[in-house]
Short mmCIF file of C-alpha atoms in Angstrom, two decimals:
data_model
loop_
_atom_site.label_atom_id
_atom_site.label_comp_id
_atom_site.label_asym_id
_atom_site.label_seq_id
_atom_site.Cartn_x
_atom_site.Cartn_y
_atom_site.Cartn_z
CA MET A 1 93.09 60.49 145.25
CA PRO A 2 94.45 62.34 148.36
CA SER A 3 92.76 65.71 148.96
CA GLY A 4 94.91 68.63 147.84
CA SER A 5 97.22 66.66 145.59
CA ALA A 6 98.16 68.14 142.09
CA PRO A 7 95.59 67.88 139.34
CA ARG A 8 95.96 64.56 137.43
CA ALA A 9 94.53 63.78 134.04
CA MET A 10 92.47 60.62 133.78
CA ALA A 11 94.57 57.92 132.33
CA ILE A 12 92.50 57.24 129.30
CA ASP A 13 92.82 58.14 125.58
CA ALA A 14 90.58 60.73 124.07
CA PRO A 15 87.84 59.57 121.70
CA GLY A 16 88.49 59.97 118.00
CA PRO A 17 85.75 60.89 115.37
CA ALA A 18 82.74 58.54 115.63
CA GLN A 19 84.17 57.02 118.86
CA VAL A 20 82.85 56.91 122.47
CA VAL A 21 85.01 56.22 125.45
CA PRO A 22 83.42 54.76 128.64
CA LEU A 23 84.07 56.80 131.79
CA ALA A 24 81.73 55.00 134.20
CA PRO A 25 78.73 52.66 133.89
CA GLY A 26 76.21 54.48 131.72
CA LEU A 27 78.42 57.41 130.97
CA LEU A 28 80.28 57.88 127.69
CA TRP A 29 82.70 60.57 126.34
CA ALA A 30 82.77 61.72 122.76
CA ARG A 31 84.26 64.66 120.92
CA VAL A 32 83.01 67.00 118.22
CA ALA A 33 85.55 68.95 116.15
CA LEU A 34 85.46 72.72 116.14
CA PRO A 35 86.60 75.14 113.48
CA LEU A 36 88.36 77.23 115.98
CA VAL A 37 91.85 77.45 117.74
CA LEU A 38 90.48 75.07 120.52
CA ASP A 39 89.61 72.41 117.94
CA HIS A 40 87.10 70.18 119.88
CA VAL A 41 84.33 70.17 122.41
CA ASN A 42 83.64 67.25 124.73
CA ILE A 43 80.26 65.66 124.47
CA TYR A 44 78.98 63.50 127.32
CA LEU A 45 76.34 60.87 126.88
CA ILE A 46 74.41 59.78 130.03
CA GLU A 47 72.38 56.51 129.84
CA ASP A 48 68.74 57.45 130.02
CA ASP A 49 65.52 55.56 129.71
CA GLY A 50 65.90 53.63 126.59
CA GLY A 51 68.74 55.81 125.12
CA TRP A 52 71.31 58.35 125.89
CA ALA A 53 70.88 62.02 127.14
CA VAL A 54 73.36 64.40 125.33
CA VAL A 55 75.26 67.18 127.13
CA ASP A 56 76.34 69.89 124.72
CA THR A 57 76.64 69.91 120.90
CA GLY A 58 79.41 71.76 119.06
CA VAL A 59 78.87 74.54 116.56
CA SER A 60 76.14 74.57 113.90
CA GLY A 61 76.87 73.11 110.63
CA PRO A 62 76.97 69.94 108.34
CA ALA A 63 80.21 68.64 109.97
CA THR A 64 78.59 68.59 113.49
CA ARG A 65 75.44 67.00 112.20
CA ALA A 66 77.48 64.34 110.54
CA ALA A 67 79.48 63.64 113.68
CA PHE A 68 76.26 62.94 115.66
CA ALA A 69 74.90 60.76 112.80
CA ALA A 70 78.21 58.89 112.81
CA LEU A 71 77.79 58.17 116.57
CA LEU A 72 74.33 56.66 115.96
CA SER A 73 75.51 54.62 112.95
CA GLY A 74 78.68 53.60 114.81
CA PRO A 75 79.12 52.92 118.45
CA LEU A 76 75.53 53.78 119.29
CA HIS A 77 73.99 51.79 116.54
CA GLY A 78 70.42 50.80 117.08
CA GLN A 79 70.07 53.29 120.06
CA ARG A 80 68.65 56.85 120.39
CA PHE A 81 69.13 60.11 121.89
CA THR A 82 66.45 61.07 124.52
CA ARG A 83 67.13 64.72 125.52
CA LEU A 84 69.69 67.49 125.16
CA ILE A 85 71.21 69.34 128.01
CA VAL A 86 73.11 72.49 127.13
CA THR A 87 75.50 74.00 129.81
CA HIS A 88 75.84 77.49 128.39
CA HIS A 89 75.14 79.81 125.47
CA HIS A 90 78.60 79.84 123.86
CA PRO A 91 78.63 78.56 120.14
CA ASP A 92 80.62 75.49 120.78
CA HIS A 93 78.08 74.27 123.41
CA ILE A 94 74.70 75.48 122.11
CA GLY A 95 75.39 76.08 118.33
CA HIS A 96 73.99 72.71 117.04
CA ALA A 97 71.16 72.44 119.65
CA GLY A 98 68.27 73.51 117.51
CA GLN A 99 69.21 71.10 114.59
CA LEU A 100 69.97 68.22 116.96
CA CYS A 101 66.67 68.54 118.69
CA ALA A 102 64.87 68.84 115.40
CA ASP A 103 66.56 65.69 113.81
CA HIS A 104 65.84 63.49 116.91
CA GLY A 105 62.71 65.04 118.54
CA LEU A 106 64.64 66.04 121.72
CA PRO A 107 63.69 68.28 124.41
CA LEU A 108 66.10 71.02 125.28
CA LEU A 109 67.19 71.56 128.93
CA THR A 110 69.28 74.55 129.82
CA SER A 111 69.35 77.66 131.89
CA LEU A 112 66.96 80.61 131.37
CA THR A 113 70.17 82.77 130.87
CA ALA A 114 71.64 80.42 128.25
CA TYR A 115 68.39 80.34 126.24
CA LEU A 116 67.71 83.99 126.28
CA SER A 117 71.26 84.96 125.65
CA CYS A 118 71.25 82.70 122.64
CA LEU A 119 67.93 84.15 121.25
CA THR A 120 69.30 87.77 121.94
CA LEU A 121 72.53 87.36 120.14
CA LEU A 122 70.71 85.78 117.16
CA SER A 123 67.67 88.01 116.97
CA ASN A 124 69.38 90.90 115.08
CA PRO A 125 73.11 90.67 114.76
CA SER A 126 73.21 94.04 112.99
CA ARG A 127 71.09 95.73 115.79
CA LEU A 128 74.06 97.78 117.22
CA GLY A 129 75.69 98.58 113.94
CA ASP A 130 79.26 97.98 112.92
CA GLY A 131 80.35 101.31 114.56
CA PHE A 132 79.27 100.20 117.94
CA TYR A 133 82.03 97.67 118.17
CA ALA A 134 84.68 99.85 116.59
CA ASP A 135 83.71 102.78 118.85
CA PHE A 136 84.01 100.55 121.90
CA TYR A 137 87.56 99.24 121.17
CA SER A 138 88.64 102.69 120.10
CA ARG A 139 87.35 104.21 123.30
CA HIS A 140 89.63 101.75 125.20
CA GLY A 141 92.71 102.63 123.17
CA MET A 142 92.67 100.32 120.12
CA ALA A 143 94.32 101.88 117.08
CA PRO A 144 91.62 103.07 114.52
CA ASP A 145 92.76 100.64 111.87
CA VAL A 146 92.68 97.67 114.27
CA ALA A 147 89.43 98.74 115.80
CA GLU A 148 87.90 98.95 112.26
CA ARG A 149 88.66 95.36 111.65
CA MET A 150 86.74 94.44 114.95
CA LYS A 151 83.55 96.08 113.77
CA GLY A 152 81.97 92.83 112.44
CA TRP A 153 82.70 90.97 115.63
CA GLY A 154 79.02 91.13 116.85
CA LYS A 155 78.02 88.95 113.77
CA HIS A 156 80.52 86.16 114.62
CA TYR A 157 78.10 84.34 116.99
CA ALA A 158 75.39 84.09 114.24
CA GLY A 159 77.77 82.27 111.94
CA LEU A 160 78.26 79.43 114.43
CA VAL A 161 74.85 79.09 116.16
CA GLY A 162 71.62 77.78 114.65
CA ALA A 163 68.27 78.99 115.96
CA PRO A 164 67.44 77.01 119.22
CA PRO A 165 64.30 75.13 119.68
CA THR A 166 61.16 77.26 120.24
CA THR A 167 60.58 75.57 123.69
CA PHE A 168 62.88 74.51 126.47
CA THR A 169 62.85 73.19 130.07
CA ARG A 170 64.71 75.50 132.56
CA LEU A 171 67.42 74.06 134.73
CA LEU A 172 68.18 76.14 137.79
CA ALA A 173 70.91 75.88 140.46
CA GLY A 174 69.45 73.88 143.32
CA ASP A 175 67.41 71.59 141.17
CA ARG A 176 67.89 67.90 141.01
CA LEU A 177 67.82 66.12 137.56
CA ASP A 178 67.08 62.33 137.26
CA ILE A 179 68.82 60.83 134.10
CA GLY A 180 68.15 57.20 133.84
CA GLY A 181 68.01 56.63 137.61
CA ARG A 182 71.29 58.72 138.17
CA VAL A 183 70.57 61.88 140.13
CA PHE A 184 72.58 65.03 139.46
CA ASP A 185 72.61 68.20 141.50
CA ILE A 186 72.38 71.14 139.19
CA LEU A 187 75.16 73.80 140.08
CA SER A 188 75.86 77.03 138.27
CA GLY A 189 78.91 79.25 137.94
CA ASP A 190 79.59 82.71 136.52
CA GLY A 191 82.56 84.47 134.87
CA HIS A 192 83.14 82.38 131.79
CA ALA A 193 79.48 82.35 131.00
CA PRO A 194 76.53 83.84 132.89
CA GLU A 195 74.72 80.99 134.76
CA GLN A 196 76.84 78.22 133.23
CA LEU A 197 75.28 74.81 134.33
CA MET A 198 77.27 71.99 135.89
CA LEU A 199 75.99 68.54 136.91
CA TYR A 200 77.29 66.79 139.93
CA SER A 201 76.42 63.23 140.87
CA ARG A 202 76.88 62.64 144.59
CA ALA A 203 76.58 58.88 144.30
CA ASP A 204 79.21 58.57 141.60
CA ASN A 205 81.35 61.71 142.72
CA ILE A 206 81.44 62.88 139.15
CA LEU A 207 81.23 66.54 138.00
CA LEU A 208 80.32 67.42 134.57
CA ALA A 209 82.04 71.00 134.81
CA ALA A 210 81.35 72.49 131.45
CA ASP A 211 84.08 75.28 130.97
CA GLN A 212 84.12 76.44 134.50
CA VAL A 213 87.22 74.39 135.35
CA LEU A 214 89.53 73.05 132.54
CA LEU A 215 92.82 71.19 132.76
CA GLY A 216 95.87 72.92 131.43
CA ILE A 217 94.10 76.12 130.21
CA SER A 218 92.26 78.85 131.89
CA PRO A 219 88.61 79.48 130.70
CA ASN A 220 88.26 82.78 128.87
CA VAL A 221 86.85 85.52 131.20
CA SER A 222 85.79 88.49 129.27
CA VAL A 223 84.24 91.91 129.25
CA TRP A 224 81.98 92.52 126.12
CA PRO A 225 80.94 95.79 124.55
CA THR A 226 77.33 95.39 125.63
CA GLU A 227 78.27 95.13 129.27
CA PRO A 228 81.28 97.32 129.53
CA ASP A 229 81.33 97.87 133.28
CA SER A 230 80.87 94.23 134.24
CA ASN A 231 83.08 92.32 136.72
CA PRO A 232 83.18 88.79 135.25
CA LEU A 233 86.52 88.00 136.84
CA GLY A 234 85.03 88.76 140.26
CA HIS A 235 82.16 86.50 139.55
CA TYR A 236 84.48 83.83 138.24
CA LEU A 237 86.76 83.72 141.33
CA ARG A 238 83.63 83.70 143.58
CA SER A 239 82.12 80.77 141.65
CA LEU A 240 85.28 78.78 141.93
CA ALA A 241 85.20 79.29 145.75
CA ASP A 242 81.60 78.30 145.83
CA LEU A 243 82.34 75.13 143.73
CA ALA A 244 85.09 74.00 145.98
CA MET A 245 82.63 74.13 149.01
CA VAL A 246 80.18 71.82 147.25
CA VAL A 247 82.20 69.25 145.21
CA PRO A 248 85.01 67.11 146.89
CA ASP A 249 88.51 67.33 145.64
CA ASP A 250 88.54 63.81 144.55
CA ALA A 251 85.60 63.97 142.27
CA LEU A 252 86.14 62.95 138.66
CA VAL A 253 85.87 66.20 136.67
CA LEU A 254 84.57 66.00 133.09
CA PRO A 255 85.36 69.42 131.48
CA GLY A 256 83.99 70.93 128.33
CA HIS A 257 87.45 70.69 126.61
CA ARG A 258 90.68 68.62 127.06
CA GLN A 259 90.97 65.63 129.34
CA PRO A 260 88.94 64.47 132.33
CA PHE A 261 90.81 64.86 135.53
CA PHE A 262 91.08 64.55 139.24
CA GLY A 263 92.25 67.19 141.77
CA LEU A 264 89.45 69.76 141.56
CA HIS A 265 90.46 71.74 144.52
CA ALA A 266 94.14 72.04 143.41
CA ARG A 267 93.07 72.94 139.98
CA ILE A 268 90.82 75.74 141.39
CA ALA A 269 93.76 76.89 143.50
CA GLU A 270 95.92 76.95 140.34
CA LEU A 271 93.33 79.06 138.49
CA ARG A 272 92.94 81.43 141.45
CA ALA A 273 96.77 81.88 141.63
CA HIS A 274 97.00 82.42 137.77
CA HIS A 275 94.50 85.25 137.89
CA GLU A 276 96.22 86.87 140.98
CA VAL A 277 99.48 86.89 139.10
CA ARG A 278 97.88 88.65 136.01
CA LEU A 279 96.09 91.14 138.34
CA SER A 280 99.55 91.88 139.93
CA GLU A 281 101.09 92.33 136.59
CA LEU A 282 98.54 94.74 135.24
CA LEU A 283 98.63 96.67 138.50
CA GLY A 284 102.44 96.96 138.24
CA ALA A 285 101.98 98.20 134.62
CA CYS A 286 99.74 101.02 135.77
CA VAL A 287 102.00 102.36 138.44
CA GLY A 288 103.63 105.62 137.16
CA ALA A 289 101.76 105.38 133.96
CA GLN A 290 98.31 105.79 132.46
CA PRO A 291 97.69 102.98 130.13
CA SER A 292 94.54 102.03 128.25
CA VAL A 293 93.18 98.43 127.98
CA ALA A 294 94.74 98.11 124.59
CA ASP A 295 98.14 99.29 126.09
CA LEU A 296 97.82 96.50 128.65
CA VAL A 297 97.01 93.57 126.30
CA PRO A 298 100.63 92.87 125.65
CA VAL A 299 101.25 92.69 129.34
CA LEU A 300 99.22 89.62 129.54
CA PHE A 301 99.47 88.31 125.86
CA ASP A 302 103.02 88.77 124.78
CA ARG A 303 102.70 87.18 121.32
CA PRO A 304 101.22 87.97 117.94
CA LEU A 305 97.44 87.83 117.87
CA GLY A 306 95.05 87.35 114.90
CA PRO A 307 91.70 89.31 114.87
CA GLY A 308 89.61 86.68 116.64
CA GLN A 309 92.46 86.09 119.21
CA LEU A 310 92.80 89.90 119.71
CA ALA A 311 89.15 90.21 120.61
CA PHE A 312 89.34 87.57 123.27
CA ALA A 313 92.70 88.89 124.67
CA PHE A 314 91.51 92.34 124.76
CA SER A 315 88.19 91.31 126.36
CA GLU A 316 90.09 89.18 129.03
CA THR A 317 92.46 92.10 129.78
CA HIS A 318 89.51 94.30 130.28
CA ALA A 319 88.03 91.84 132.63
CA HIS A 320 91.10 92.05 134.80
CA VAL A 321 91.10 95.86 134.63
CA ASN A 322 87.54 96.08 135.72
CA HIS A 323 88.08 93.71 138.63
CA LEU A 324 90.99 96.12 139.81
CA LEU A 325 88.71 99.10 139.32
CA GLN A 326 85.85 97.67 141.31
CA SER A 327 88.31 96.66 144.03
CA ARG A 328 89.69 100.24 144.02
CA GLN A 329 93.20 99.09 143.22
CA LEU A 330 92.89 101.05 139.96
CA ALA A 331 91.19 104.33 139.17
CA LEU A 332 90.18 106.11 135.91
CA ALA A 333 92.77 108.73 135.05
CA ASP A 334 91.73 112.15 134.28
CA ALA A 335 93.03 112.33 130.69
CA ALA A 336 91.73 113.26 127.28
CA GLY A 337 91.13 110.66 124.58
CA PRO A 338 90.88 106.91 125.25
CA LEU A 339 89.93 105.66 128.72
CA ARG A 340 93.07 105.38 130.85
CA TYR A 341 93.78 103.82 134.23
CA SER A 342 96.20 104.68 137.05
CA ALA A 343 97.43 103.04 140.16
CA PRO A 344 98.95 104.31 143.40
CA ARG A 345 102.76 104.11 143.56
CA GLN A 346 103.85 101.02 145.38
CA ALA A 347 105.94 101.57 148.62
CA SER A 348 109.59 100.94 147.90
#
């Protein structure tokens, strides 16, 4: 594919339940359903010594367990799983890791950040108390009744993620991982999830990109109450630039959701441009005004939002605000009540 051309989905149908789709010799694509707005996660199977290494899992629960059992009783009948690689700590990727490893005697390979983040979020979901989340959202301008509905958000993770295995093998950017004779460079990116792992086969020019680069949708980039001053958008944009330096544009990209595609560099350019537009929109909304994060959510998300969607929309808006703050394009306004932001007036 010519360098710099528009992203193009791989011309192949997505797998249905209990199906696998060959993508390359010794590389299969499966899907596991999710009880979320984004209703599936892509699972990749890499031929290993005497079986298949699994990349990512779906959320915890009987439906996911049945989905993996259906693969082994269907297209992979008579075969086995050899190990599990988890790209990051989000529920749709690590949620079923503990059960899958227990069911099949698999070692878990993941980043230290993913493993410890999962343990931390599961260790005591009530540790911060319901008021911690409600206070955070209120401090950033959310109406009290809406903030009250957000107070249980910290327990959401534990409802989708089972306890991970008690041991794991750390994967770190710069490592090389041999899976059945196919060698992958271990890469990592930030912004969507800290130290999100990606696997790149130079010989095959194939990138397992996790959620760092998706086709047709932008990965969620969020500020969360436990790290209120973070700049995940800055980390994300930097990680995209780094990825484009390492992986060629004509690589086959295997994302965590939606369709495999070609045109990595063009998709990275689209994502960067998307966020630049959103930053410009927020900056414009702050000129001559002193909005809170809650006031700015409709600037980026001009549609009705349910409680779960609102949490992500709010957190993504906050990520853009923090990026503007840290680049000194916005400043905290000297105002009573919720935190508010101001921008210099643009020259006419």
